[in-house]
Coordinates of C-alpha atoms and ligand atoms in Angstrom, one line a residue:
Chain A
M3 CA -29.6 8.7 0.6
A4 CA -25.9 9.7 0.2
I5 CA -23.9 6.6 0.5
K6 CA -25.7 3.5 -0.3
F7 CA -24.0 -0.2 -0.3
E8 CA -25.5 -3.0 -2.2
R9 CA -24.6 -6.5 -1.7
V10 CA -20.7 -5.2 -1.3
S11 CA -17.8 -7.7 -0.5
F12 CA -14.4 -6.7 -0.5
Q13 CA -11.5 -8.8 -0.9
Y14 CA -7.8 -7.8 -0.3
R15 CA -5.7 -10.0 -2.5
G16 CA -2.3 -10.6 -1.2
V17 CA 1.0 -12.4 -3.3
D18 CA -0.6 -16.0 -2.6
D19 CA -3.5 -15.3 -4.9
K20 CA -5.9 -16.4 -2.2
G21 CA -6.9 -12.9 -0.9
Y22 CA -8.6 -12.0 2.2
L23 CA -12.0 -11.6 2.1
A24 CA -12.3 -7.9 4.5
L25 CA -15.9 -7.1 3.6
A26 CA -18.6 -9.8 3.2
D27 CA -22.4 -8.8 1.3
I28 CA -23.1 -5.7 3.3
N29 CA -25.8 -3.8 2.9
L30 CA -26.1 -0.5 4.1
S31 CA -27.3 3.1 3.7
I32 CA -26.1 6.5 5.4
A33 CA -28.0 9.9 4.6
A34 CA -26.6 13.0 3.5
Q35 CA -27.8 15.0 6.5
G36 CA -28.7 14.4 10.7
E37 CA -26.9 11.1 11.1
F38 CA -24.8 10.5 14.3
I39 CA -23.1 6.7 13.5
T40 CA -20.6 4.9 15.4
L41 CA -19.1 1.9 13.7
I42 CA -18.1 -0.5 16.4
G43 CA -16.1 -4.2 15.6
E44 CA -13.1 -6.1 16.8
T45 CA -9.3 -5.3 15.4
G46 CA -9.8 -6.9 12.1
S47 CA -13.2 -6.9 11.7
G48 CA -13.1 -5.0 8.1
K49 CA -13.9 -1.2 10.1
S50 CA -11.2 0.6 8.3
T51 CA -11.9 -1.0 5.0
L52 CA -15.5 -0.1 5.2
A53 CA -14.5 3.2 5.7
Q54 CA -12.4 3.5 2.9
H55 CA -15.1 2.5 0.4
M56 CA -17.3 5.4 1.7
N57 CA -15.1 8.0 -0.2
A58 CA -14.2 5.9 -3.3
L59 CA -10.7 5.1 -1.7
L60 CA -11.2 1.4 -2.4
A61 CA -14.1 0.1 -4.7
P62 CA -15.7 -3.3 -4.1
T63 CA -14.9 -6.6 -5.5
E64 CA -18.7 -7.7 -5.7
G65 CA -21.6 -5.7 -5.4
R66 CA -21.9 -2.0 -6.0
V67 CA -21.3 1.2 -4.0
H68 CA -23.3 4.6 -4.5
I69 CA -21.9 7.6 -3.5
F70 CA -23.6 10.8 -4.0
G71 CA -24.6 9.5 -7.8
V72 CA -21.7 7.8 -8.3
K73 CA -21.7 4.5 -8.9
L74 CA -18.5 2.2 -8.1
T75 CA -18.4 -1.7 -8.6
S76 CA -15.5 -4.2 -9.2
D77 CA -14.7 -2.9 -12.9
K78 CA -11.7 -1.1 -12.5
K79 CA -12.1 0.9 -15.9
K80 CA -15.7 2.4 -15.4
N81 CA -14.6 3.1 -12.1
R82 CA -11.5 5.6 -13.0
K83 CA -13.9 7.1 -16.1
Q84 CA -15.5 8.9 -13.0
R85 CA -14.3 11.9 -11.1
L86 CA -13.7 10.4 -8.1
N87 CA -11.6 13.4 -6.3
P88 CA -15.3 15.6 -5.9
I89 CA -16.5 12.2 -3.8
R90 CA -13.3 13.0 -1.0
Q91 CA -14.4 16.4 -0.6
R92 CA -17.7 15.6 -0.2
V93 CA -16.8 12.6 2.1
G94 CA -14.1 13.5 4.3
L95 CA -12.4 10.8 6.0
V96 CA -9.6 11.0 8.8
F97 CA -7.3 7.8 8.7
Q98 CA -6.5 6.0 12.0
F99 CA -2.8 7.1 11.9
P100 CA -2.2 10.7 11.1
E101 CA 1.3 10.0 10.7
Y102 CA 0.2 8.5 6.9
Q103 CA -0.2 11.8 5.8
L104 CA 1.2 14.6 7.7
F105 CA 4.0 16.2 5.5
E106 CA 4.2 19.5 5.2
E107 CA 6.9 21.9 7.4
T108 CA 4.2 23.4 9.4
V109 CA 0.8 22.4 10.5
L110 CA -0.5 25.2 9.0
K111 CA 0.3 24.7 5.1
D112 CA -0.9 20.4 6.2
I113 CA -4.2 22.0 7.2
I114 CA -4.5 24.0 4.2
F115 CA -3.0 21.1 1.7
G116 CA -6.6 19.8 1.7
P117 CA -8.9 22.7 1.0
K118 CA -6.3 23.6 -1.7
N119 CA -6.3 20.5 -3.5
F120 CA -9.9 21.3 -3.9
G121 CA -9.9 24.5 -4.8
V122 CA -10.4 26.7 -2.1
P123 CA -8.9 29.9 -2.7
H124 CA -5.4 30.7 -0.4
E125 CA -7.2 33.5 1.9
E126 CA -10.1 31.3 3.2
A127 CA -7.9 28.0 3.6
L128 CA -5.8 30.1 5.6
E129 CA -9.3 31.5 7.7
R130 CA -10.4 27.8 7.8
A131 CA -7.0 26.4 9.4
K132 CA -7.4 28.9 12.6
K133 CA -10.6 28.4 12.8
M134 CA -10.2 24.6 12.7
I135 CA -7.1 24.2 15.2
Q136 CA -9.2 25.9 17.7
I137 CA -12.4 23.9 17.1
V138 CA -9.8 20.8 17.2
G139 CA -8.6 22.2 20.8
L140 CA -5.2 23.7 20.2
D141 CA -4.5 27.0 19.6
E142 CA -3.4 29.2 16.8
S143 CA 0.7 29.0 18.4
Y144 CA 0.5 25.4 16.6
L145 CA 0.0 26.2 13.3
E146 CA 3.7 27.5 13.1
R147 CA 5.1 24.3 14.2
S148 CA 6.5 21.3 12.5
P149 CA 4.0 18.6 12.8
F150 CA 6.5 16.2 13.4
N151 CA 7.5 17.3 16.4
L152 CA 4.0 16.8 18.0
S153 CA 2.8 14.2 20.1
G154 CA 0.3 11.6 19.3
G155 CA -2.7 13.4 20.2
E156 CA -1.7 16.7 19.1
K157 CA -0.8 14.8 15.6
K158 CA -4.5 13.4 15.5
R159 CA -5.8 16.8 16.2
V160 CA -3.9 18.2 13.6
S161 CA -4.9 15.4 10.8
I162 CA -9.0 15.9 12.2
A163 CA -8.5 19.9 11.5
G164 CA -7.0 19.3 8.1
I165 CA -10.4 17.1 7.2
L166 CA -12.5 19.4 9.0
A167 CA -11.2 22.5 6.8
M168 CA -12.2 20.8 3.6
E169 CA -15.8 21.1 4.7
P170 CA -16.9 18.0 3.8
E171 CA -20.3 17.4 3.9
I172 CA -20.4 14.0 5.5
L173 CA -17.5 13.0 8.2
I174 CA -16.0 9.6 8.6
L175 CA -13.8 9.3 11.4
D176 CA -11.4 6.6 11.7
E177 CA -10.7 6.3 15.8
P178 CA -10.2 9.5 16.3
T179 CA -10.1 9.2 19.9
S180 CA -7.2 6.3 20.6
G181 CA -4.7 7.6 21.9
L182 CA -6.1 10.4 23.8
D183 CA -6.5 11.6 27.3
P184 CA -10.2 11.0 28.2
M185 CA -10.5 14.9 29.0
G186 CA -9.3 15.4 25.3
R187 CA -11.7 12.6 24.2
N188 CA -14.9 14.1 25.5
A189 CA -14.1 17.1 23.7
L190 CA -13.4 16.0 20.7
L191 CA -16.5 14.2 20.6
K192 CA -18.4 17.0 21.8
V193 CA -16.9 18.7 18.8
F194 CA -18.0 16.2 16.9
Y195 CA -21.4 16.1 17.7
D196 CA -21.4 19.8 17.8
I197 CA -20.6 19.1 13.7
H198 CA -23.7 17.1 13.8
E199 CA -26.4 19.1 15.9
K200 CA -25.4 22.6 14.8
L201 CA -24.3 22.3 11.0
G202 CA -26.7 19.2 10.4
K203 CA -24.0 17.0 9.1
T204 CA -23.9 13.4 9.1
V205 CA -20.9 12.2 10.9
M206 CA -20.0 8.7 11.8
I207 CA -17.3 7.8 14.1
I208 CA -15.5 4.5 14.4
T209 CA -14.7 3.6 18.2
H210 CA -14.2 0.7 20.6
D211 CA -15.3 3.1 23.3
M212 CA -19.0 1.5 24.1
D213 CA -20.1 5.1 26.2
T214 CA -19.5 7.0 23.0
V215 CA -21.7 4.8 21.0
Y216 CA -24.0 4.7 24.3
E217 CA -24.2 8.6 24.5
Y218 CA -23.7 9.9 21.2
A219 CA -24.6 7.8 19.0
K220 CA -28.0 7.7 17.2
R221 CA -27.1 4.5 15.1
V222 CA -24.7 1.7 15.6
L223 CA -23.1 -0.4 13.2
V224 CA -21.4 -3.5 13.8
L225 CA -19.3 -5.3 12.1
R226 CA -17.9 -9.0 12.8
E227 CA -15.7 -10.8 10.5
G228 CA -16.3 -8.5 7.5
A229 CA -19.9 -9.0 8.0
L230 CA -22.3 -6.1 9.2
V231 CA -24.6 -7.9 12.0
Y232 CA -26.3 -5.3 13.6
D233 CA -27.3 -1.8 11.9
G234 CA -29.7 0.0 14.6
E235 CA -30.3 1.8 17.5
P236 CA -27.7 1.8 20.3
P237 CA -30.1 0.4 23.2
G238 CA -31.3 -2.7 21.6
L239 CA -27.2 -3.7 20.9
F240 CA -27.1 -4.0 24.8
S241 CA -29.7 -6.7 24.7
R242 CA -28.1 -9.8 27.0
K243 CA -27.7 -11.8 23.9
H244 CA -26.0 -9.6 21.8
V245 CA -23.6 -8.7 24.7
E246 CA -23.2 -12.4 25.3
D247 CA -22.7 -13.4 21.8
W248 CA -20.5 -10.3 20.5
N249 CA -18.5 -10.4 23.6
L250 CA -19.4 -6.6 23.9
E251 CA -18.5 -4.2 26.9
L252 CA -21.6 -2.5 28.3
P253 CA -21.2 1.2 28.8
E254 CA -20.9 2.6 32.0
I255 CA -24.3 4.2 32.2
L256 CA -25.9 0.6 31.5
R257 CA -23.8 -1.0 33.9
I258 CA -24.7 1.5 36.6
Q259 CA -28.5 0.9 36.1
R260 CA -28.3 -2.5 36.0
A261 CA -26.5 -2.7 38.7
L262 CA -28.9 -0.4 40.5
E263 CA -31.6 -3.0 39.2
E264 CA -30.0 -5.8 40.6
R265 CA -28.5 -5.0 43.7
F266 CA -30.8 -2.4 45.1
G267 CA -33.9 -3.2 42.7
I268 CA -34.3 0.8 41.7
R269 CA -35.6 0.4 38.4
L270 CA -35.3 3.6 36.7
E271 CA -38.4 5.2 34.6
K272 CA -36.4 6.2 31.4
N273 CA -33.4 4.9 29.9
P274 CA -30.9 7.3 30.9
T275 CA -28.1 8.0 28.0
S276 CA -25.6 9.9 29.8
R277 CA -24.1 10.9 33.4
K278 CA -26.4 13.9 33.7
E279 CA -29.8 12.0 32.9
L280 CA -28.5 9.2 35.1
I281 CA -28.4 11.8 37.7
E282 CA -31.8 13.1 37.2
A283 CA -33.2 9.7 36.7
L284 CA -32.1 9.0 39.7
G285 CA -32.9 11.8 41.8
E286 CA -36.5 11.1 40.5
V287 CA -36.3 8.2 42.4
V288 CA -34.6 9.2 45.5
M289 CA -36.8 12.1 46.3
Chain B
M27 CA 1.3 -3.3 -5.5
N28 CA 0.4 -6.8 -3.4
R29 CA 1.4 -8.2 -6.4
I30 CA 5.1 -7.6 -6.2
V31 CA 6.8 -10.5 -5.4
I32 CA 10.6 -9.5 -5.0
G33 CA 12.0 -10.1 -1.6
R34 CA 8.9 -11.4 -0.4
Y35 CA 8.7 -15.1 1.7
I36 CA 5.8 -17.3 0.7
P37 CA 5.5 -20.1 2.8
G38 CA 5.5 -23.2 0.4
N39 CA 6.7 -27.1 0.5
S40 CA 9.3 -28.4 -2.1
F41 CA 12.6 -29.4 -2.2
L42 CA 13.3 -25.7 -2.4
Y43 CA 12.1 -25.2 0.5
R44 CA 13.9 -28.1 2.4
M45 CA 17.0 -27.4 0.9
D46 CA 19.6 -25.2 3.0
P47 CA 20.4 -21.6 2.8
R48 CA 23.9 -22.0 2.2
T49 CA 23.0 -24.3 -0.7
K50 CA 20.9 -21.8 -2.1
L51 CA 23.1 -18.8 -2.2
I52 CA 26.2 -21.0 -3.2
A53 CA 23.6 -22.5 -6.1
M54 CA 22.4 -19.1 -7.2
I55 CA 26.0 -17.5 -7.7
L56 CA 27.1 -20.5 -9.6
L57 CA 24.1 -20.5 -11.8
M58 CA 24.5 -16.7 -12.3
V59 CA 28.3 -17.0 -12.9
G60 CA 27.3 -19.6 -15.6
V61 CA 24.3 -17.6 -17.1
F62 CA 27.1 -14.8 -17.8
L63 CA 29.5 -17.2 -19.7
I64 CA 26.7 -18.8 -21.3
Q65 CA 27.4 -17.2 -25.6
S66 CA 25.1 -19.2 -27.7
F67 CA 21.5 -18.5 -28.2
L68 CA 20.4 -22.3 -28.2
H69 CA 22.3 -22.5 -24.8
M70 CA 20.5 -19.2 -23.2
F71 CA 17.4 -20.7 -24.4
V72 CA 18.1 -23.6 -22.3
A73 CA 19.4 -22.2 -19.5
L74 CA 16.0 -20.3 -19.3
A75 CA 14.0 -23.8 -19.7
L76 CA 16.2 -25.1 -16.9
V77 CA 15.2 -22.2 -14.8
T78 CA 11.7 -22.9 -15.5
L79 CA 12.1 -26.3 -14.7
I80 CA 13.3 -25.5 -11.1
L81 CA 10.2 -23.3 -10.7
V82 CA 8.0 -26.1 -11.7
F83 CA 9.5 -29.0 -9.9
G84 CA 10.2 -26.5 -7.0
R85 CA 6.5 -26.2 -7.0
L86 CA 6.3 -22.5 -7.3
S87 CA 3.8 -20.9 -9.9
V88 CA 5.9 -20.1 -13.0
K89 CA 3.0 -17.6 -13.4
R90 CA 3.5 -15.4 -10.7
V91 CA 6.9 -15.5 -10.4
Y92 CA 6.8 -14.0 -13.9
L93 CA 4.0 -11.5 -12.8
G94 CA 6.3 -10.4 -10.4
L95 CA 8.4 -9.5 -12.6
R96 CA 6.3 -6.8 -14.2
P97 CA 7.6 -4.1 -12.5
L98 CA 10.8 -4.5 -14.3
V99 CA 9.2 -4.6 -17.3
F100 CA 10.0 -1.1 -18.5
L101 CA 13.9 -1.2 -17.2
L102 CA 14.0 -4.9 -19.2
M103 CA 12.6 -2.7 -22.3
F104 CA 14.6 0.1 -22.0
T105 CA 18.0 -1.8 -21.9
F106 CA 16.8 -3.6 -25.2
L107 CA 15.8 -0.6 -26.8
F108 CA 18.9 1.2 -25.9
Q109 CA 21.3 -1.8 -27.2
V110 CA 19.4 -2.3 -30.1
L111 CA 19.7 1.4 -31.1
F112 CA 23.2 2.5 -30.0
N113 CA 25.3 -0.9 -30.7
R114 CA 26.5 -0.6 -34.1
Q115 CA 28.6 -4.0 -34.3
G116 CA 28.3 -6.2 -36.4
E117 CA 26.6 -6.7 -39.6
L118 CA 24.0 -4.7 -40.9
L119 CA 20.4 -6.3 -40.7
Y120 CA 18.3 -3.4 -41.1
S121 CA 18.2 0.4 -41.6
L122 CA 15.8 3.1 -42.1
A123 CA 16.3 6.5 -43.1
L124 CA 15.0 9.4 -41.1
H125 CA 14.2 12.6 -41.6
Y126 CA 13.7 15.3 -39.4
T127 CA 11.2 18.1 -40.5
I128 CA 9.5 20.6 -38.6
L129 CA 6.5 19.0 -39.5
N130 CA 7.3 15.4 -38.8
L131 CA 8.8 16.6 -35.4
S132 CA 5.8 17.9 -34.5
L133 CA 3.6 15.1 -35.7
A134 CA 6.0 12.7 -33.7
F135 CA 5.5 15.1 -30.5
M136 CA 1.7 15.1 -31.2
V137 CA 1.5 10.9 -31.2
V138 CA 3.4 11.3 -27.8
L139 CA 0.7 13.3 -26.6
L140 CA -2.1 11.5 -27.6
W141 CA -0.3 8.4 -26.2
G142 CA 0.4 10.0 -23.1
F143 CA -3.5 11.4 -22.7
T144 CA -5.2 8.3 -24.2
K145 CA -2.6 5.2 -22.4
R146 CA -4.9 5.2 -19.3
F147 CA -7.7 4.1 -21.5
I148 CA -6.2 1.1 -23.0
R149 CA -5.7 -2.3 -21.8
F150 CA -2.4 -3.4 -22.7
R151 CA 0.2 -0.5 -22.5
L152 CA 2.9 -2.2 -23.7
L153 CA 2.0 -3.2 -26.9
Y154 CA 0.6 0.3 -27.5
F155 CA 3.4 1.9 -26.2
L156 CA 5.5 -0.2 -28.7
G157 CA 2.7 1.1 -31.4
A158 CA 3.5 4.6 -30.3
V159 CA 7.3 4.0 -30.7
V160 CA 6.7 2.2 -33.9
G161 CA 4.5 5.1 -35.4
I162 CA 7.1 7.6 -34.8
F163 CA 9.8 5.8 -36.2
A164 CA 7.5 5.5 -39.6
L165 CA 6.9 9.1 -39.6
L166 CA 10.1 10.3 -39.4
H167 CA 10.7 7.9 -42.4
S168 CA 8.0 8.7 -44.5
I169 CA 7.8 12.4 -44.4
S170 CA 10.1 14.2 -45.8
F171 CA 8.7 17.1 -47.4
G172 CA 9.5 20.7 -45.9
V173 CA 12.3 22.2 -44.0
V174 CA 14.6 19.3 -43.3
L175 CA 16.6 20.1 -40.1
G176 CA 18.7 16.8 -40.3
E177 CA 18.8 13.3 -41.5
G178 CA 19.3 10.0 -39.5
T179 CA 19.4 6.5 -40.0
F180 CA 18.0 3.9 -37.5
A181 CA 20.1 0.9 -38.2
V182 CA 19.5 -2.4 -36.2
Y183 CA 23.1 -3.9 -35.8
E184 CA 23.0 -7.6 -35.5
Q185 CA 25.5 -7.4 -32.5
G186 CA 23.5 -4.7 -31.2
L187 CA 20.3 -6.8 -31.2
S188 CA 22.2 -9.9 -29.9
T189 CA 23.7 -8.2 -26.9
A190 CA 20.4 -7.0 -26.0
F191 CA 18.8 -10.6 -26.3
F192 CA 21.5 -12.1 -24.2
I193 CA 21.3 -8.6 -21.5
M194 CA 17.4 -9.4 -21.3
V195 CA 17.6 -13.3 -20.9
R196 CA 20.6 -12.7 -18.3
L197 CA 18.2 -9.9 -16.3
I198 CA 15.1 -11.9 -16.7
I199 CA 17.3 -15.1 -15.1
I200 CA 19.1 -13.6 -12.7
I201 CA 15.9 -11.6 -11.2
T202 CA 14.0 -15.2 -11.3
L203 CA 17.1 -16.9 -9.2
S204 CA 17.1 -14.3 -6.9
T205 CA 13.3 -14.4 -6.2
I206 CA 13.1 -18.0 -6.0
L207 CA 16.0 -17.6 -3.3
T208 CA 13.8 -15.2 -1.1
I209 CA 10.0 -16.9 -2.0
T210 CA 11.5 -19.9 -0.5
T211 CA 13.9 -19.2 2.5
K212 CA 12.5 -17.7 5.5
P213 CA 14.3 -14.2 6.1
T214 CA 16.3 -15.9 9.6
D215 CA 17.2 -18.7 7.3
L216 CA 18.6 -16.3 4.5
N217 CA 20.5 -14.4 7.4
L218 CA 22.5 -17.5 8.8
G219 CA 23.1 -18.9 5.3
L220 CA 24.7 -15.5 4.3
E221 CA 26.4 -14.9 7.6
S222 CA 28.3 -18.4 7.6
I223 CA 29.1 -17.9 4.1
L224 CA 30.3 -14.3 4.5
R225 CA 32.4 -15.8 7.7
P226 CA 35.8 -16.4 6.0
L227 CA 35.8 -12.6 5.3
R228 CA 36.6 -11.9 9.1
V229 CA 40.2 -12.5 8.0
L230 CA 39.8 -8.8 5.9
R231 CA 38.1 -7.6 9.4
I232 CA 34.7 -7.6 7.7
N233 CA 31.8 -8.5 10.3
A234 CA 29.8 -10.9 8.1
E235 CA 27.7 -11.2 10.8
E236 CA 26.3 -7.3 10.8
I237 CA 26.3 -7.5 6.7
A238 CA 23.7 -10.6 6.9
M239 CA 22.2 -8.8 9.2
I240 CA 21.8 -5.7 6.9
I241 CA 21.1 -7.4 4.1
A242 CA 18.2 -9.8 5.8
I243 CA 16.6 -7.0 7.8
S244 CA 16.7 -4.9 4.3
L245 CA 14.6 -7.7 2.4
R246 CA 12.3 -8.3 5.5
Y247 CA 11.5 -4.3 5.0
I248 CA 10.8 -4.4 1.3
P249 CA 6.7 -5.6 1.5
T250 CA 6.4 -3.9 4.7
L251 CA 7.4 -0.1 2.6
L252 CA 5.5 -1.3 0.0
E253 CA 1.7 -1.6 2.4
E254 CA 3.1 2.0 4.0
A255 CA 3.0 3.6 0.8
N256 CA -0.2 2.1 -0.4
K257 CA -1.7 3.3 3.1
I258 CA 0.0 7.1 2.5
M259 CA -1.4 7.1 -1.1
L260 CA -4.8 6.3 0.2
A261 CA -4.4 8.8 3.0
Q262 CA -3.6 11.7 0.9
A263 CA -6.0 10.7 -1.8
S264 CA -8.5 11.5 0.9
R265 CA -7.0 14.9 1.0
G266 CA -7.9 15.2 -2.7
V267 CA -4.3 14.2 -3.9
D268 CA -5.4 12.4 -7.2
F269 CA -2.3 10.2 -7.9
Q270 CA -3.6 9.0 -11.6
E271 CA -3.8 12.7 -13.1
G272 CA -2.1 16.1 -12.7
K273 CA 0.4 18.8 -14.3
L274 CA 4.2 18.3 -13.6
K275 CA 3.9 20.6 -10.4
D276 CA 1.3 18.4 -9.2
K277 CA 3.2 15.3 -9.7
V278 CA 6.3 16.8 -7.7
I279 CA 3.7 17.7 -4.9
Q280 CA 2.1 14.3 -5.4
V281 CA 5.3 12.4 -4.8
V282 CA 6.3 14.5 -1.7
S283 CA 3.3 14.2 0.0
L284 CA 4.2 10.1 -0.6
L285 CA 8.0 10.3 0.8
V286 CA 8.0 12.4 3.5
P287 CA 5.6 10.6 5.5
M288 CA 7.6 7.6 4.2
F289 CA 11.1 8.4 5.0
I290 CA 9.4 9.6 8.8
I291 CA 7.9 6.2 9.1
S292 CA 11.0 4.4 7.7
F293 CA 13.2 5.9 10.3
Q294 CA 10.5 5.4 13.3
R295 CA 10.5 2.0 12.5
S296 CA 14.2 1.8 12.4
D297 CA 14.3 3.4 15.4
D298 CA 11.4 1.2 17.0
L299 CA 13.3 -2.2 15.7
A300 CA 16.6 -1.3 17.2
N301 CA 15.2 -0.3 20.3
A302 CA 13.5 -3.8 20.0
M303 CA 17.1 -5.4 19.4
E304 CA 18.4 -3.9 22.1
A305 CA 16.0 -4.9 24.5
R306 CA 16.7 -8.5 23.6
S307 CA 20.5 -7.8 24.2
F308 CA 21.5 -7.8 20.8
V309 CA 25.0 -6.4 20.5
P310 CA 26.7 -6.1 16.7
G311 CA 29.5 -8.1 16.5
Q312 CA 29.2 -9.9 19.9
E313 CA 29.4 -14.2 19.6
R314 CA 25.6 -16.0 19.8
T315 CA 24.1 -19.0 20.3
R316 CA 21.5 -20.2 17.8
L317 CA 18.3 -21.3 18.0
H318 CA 18.2 -22.6 14.7
I319 CA 21.6 -24.2 13.5
L320 CA 22.0 -25.0 9.9
R321 CA 21.8 -28.9 8.9
W322 CA 23.7 -30.1 5.8
S323 CA 21.7 -32.8 4.5
K324 CA 22.2 -35.2 0.8
L325 CA 19.8 -32.8 -0.8
D326 CA 22.0 -30.2 -0.4
T327 CA 24.7 -32.1 -1.7
V328 CA 23.4 -33.2 -4.9
A329 CA 21.9 -29.7 -5.6
L330 CA 25.3 -28.4 -5.1
A331 CA 26.7 -31.2 -7.6
C332 CA 24.2 -30.3 -9.9
T333 CA 24.7 -26.9 -9.7
S334 CA 28.4 -27.3 -10.3
L335 CA 28.3 -29.8 -13.1
A336 CA 26.0 -27.1 -14.9
L337 CA 28.7 -24.3 -14.0
A338 CA 31.5 -26.6 -15.1
G339 CA 29.7 -27.6 -18.1
V340 CA 29.1 -23.9 -19.5
V341 CA 33.3 -23.2 -19.1
L342 CA 33.6 -26.3 -21.0
L343 CA 31.6 -24.9 -23.7
R344 CA 33.1 -22.0 -23.6
V345 CA 36.7 -23.2 -23.6
V346 CA 35.9 -25.6 -26.4
G347 CA 34.1 -22.6 -28.4
W348 CA 30.8 -23.9 -29.1
Ligands
LIG30 N1 -3.6 -3.6 2.4 C1 -4.0 -4.5 2.8 N2 -3.9 -5.7 2.4 C2 -4.2 -6.9 2.9 N3 -5.0 -7.0 3.6 C3 -5.1 -5.8 4.2 C4 -4.6 -5.0 4.1 N4 -5.6 -3.9 4.9 C5 -6.6 -4.4 5.8 N5 -5.9 -6.2 5.6 C6 -6.8 -7.1 6.5 O1 -8.5 -6.6 6.5 C7 -8.7 -6.8 7.5 C8 -9.4 -5.7 7.9 O2 -8.5 -4.8 8.4 P1 -8.9 -3.2 8.4 O3 -10.4 -3.0 7.8 O4 -8.1 -2.4 8.6 O5 -9.8 -3.5 9.9 P2 -10.0 -2.4 11.5 O6 -10.2 -1.1 10.9 O7 -11.6 -3.2 11.9 O8 -9.0 -3.2 12.1 C9 -7.8 -7.5 8.4 O9 -8.2 -9.1 8.9 C10 -6.5 -7.1 7.5 O10 -5.5 -7.7 7.9
LIG31 MG1 -9.2 0.2 11.5

């Protein structure tokens, strides 16, 4: 297991000494390869906090986190003695708000900033930047632009390209598709899915979009008030009980499928997870 | 970062919270003036004790307020050392001959390097720093063979020591008083109080309302900016910036990677804030009605009387010359 959480709790400390329990008793493991995970939960449920534990930006206040053989505990001194920087190359984390990281004069410089920090030679970093800017759906002319004059969606793409260029083994994206138009969103999701499919890497996406969860994910994690309440396959998540208890929105495909059942009594043989599969399954019924 | 309490309001309930912001502001100014007039050690300690009493009776955690001063410890230490080293008035209390030779200067340099490398593993950094300073002086004093480049003396004079003490305690008291003010006063109340105190300045064509608004907004945004800084540091650490280590060149990039987003975010925020204020028809200088109206209570009269008495007492002591 590349990442392993053992009874992890995390408390943000505020000025009033009370602290805020953002993660409560989390057990979880994530493989170094071949996983496609979505992490969902209401705003403030601790998703970003959990993600920041996965590349050693935060250390638990209780319990242990193992990341590629490095153990993090509440013992700050011991944590500091280990080399944490390499972990951040191996587990790439794209932050929720790109404004927090863009600072160079050009998009190009910003994208190669990460790789160069991890010792990638200049030439190769440039190569990667050219490749990644296209992968995230922008063309090469963007490389010379200032990151501050871009739209929100473009900034987001640039920040994603910056992490992709570090070529992490595990890729974690904190709400990468929020604020994007549906077309752009689907294209980006396809990119992440390709990274998972073709390179066999583990990818984790934090999202509020149930369609993403249902269509792409092989595994879904649900956080509620800091506790991990579900860790399993997406179809199991959308059972009636969970949907009611956790106020989940149903994915589009599932809504259609259930409407077909209730209104027309059409039962599909297989459970389709994408539009294409739905249409095929419907076709079989109709024919 | 979150431990910094300067400029932050923390909800609570005590007489400090019930006082009118105008009272608190005026009382603070009176006490500060008083602290500057004090000239004897004994009175200084009494003042420090009184401020601590205010904290205790105001049900504020003494520990928390003083922990909040921690970021300023280096500033305080620096003023202290500066005074002790360079103020050469009054009686000579202690002197130490220093010899600058190649050997001991390079040894001293090595102590500095050693300190720089090992300090992160040490728990009590301040003590460790003091230890290093003492060590360097000991080195410079005791080793005198080899090529002597120069001679000097480390001397502590009475006046230097006492000035250093007074400056430090004054700073501590002033910072504590202003921390008490911001902890117990909501930014909006502080704004109102400032405004009504500054109102007489209108005669000089100074717009009190604007000044009050500027001060209040700055205070309000200190914690927010600290939070933003924290987030930016995490985001950059994610891209391999190691804020704990690095050579000088790396340090420059680290700071730039923190400051540029800080500036951008601050400008964005101020833009948003300006828009939000305008959307609610805020026009600078325009007469406005109030939702909250400040009310003077008996408590305020008592508090103001007490602080005025304290100030009068200090002035009297000074005049009598105790
Ligand atoms: N730096 C911080 N200091 C104190 N509390 C925080 C901090 N960051 C987040 N929190 C709190 O922790 C909780 C979880 O935050 P977060 O992980 O960002 O949630 P999510 O990403 O699911 O919206 C929230 O209630 C938030 O207010
Ligand atoms: Mg979040």
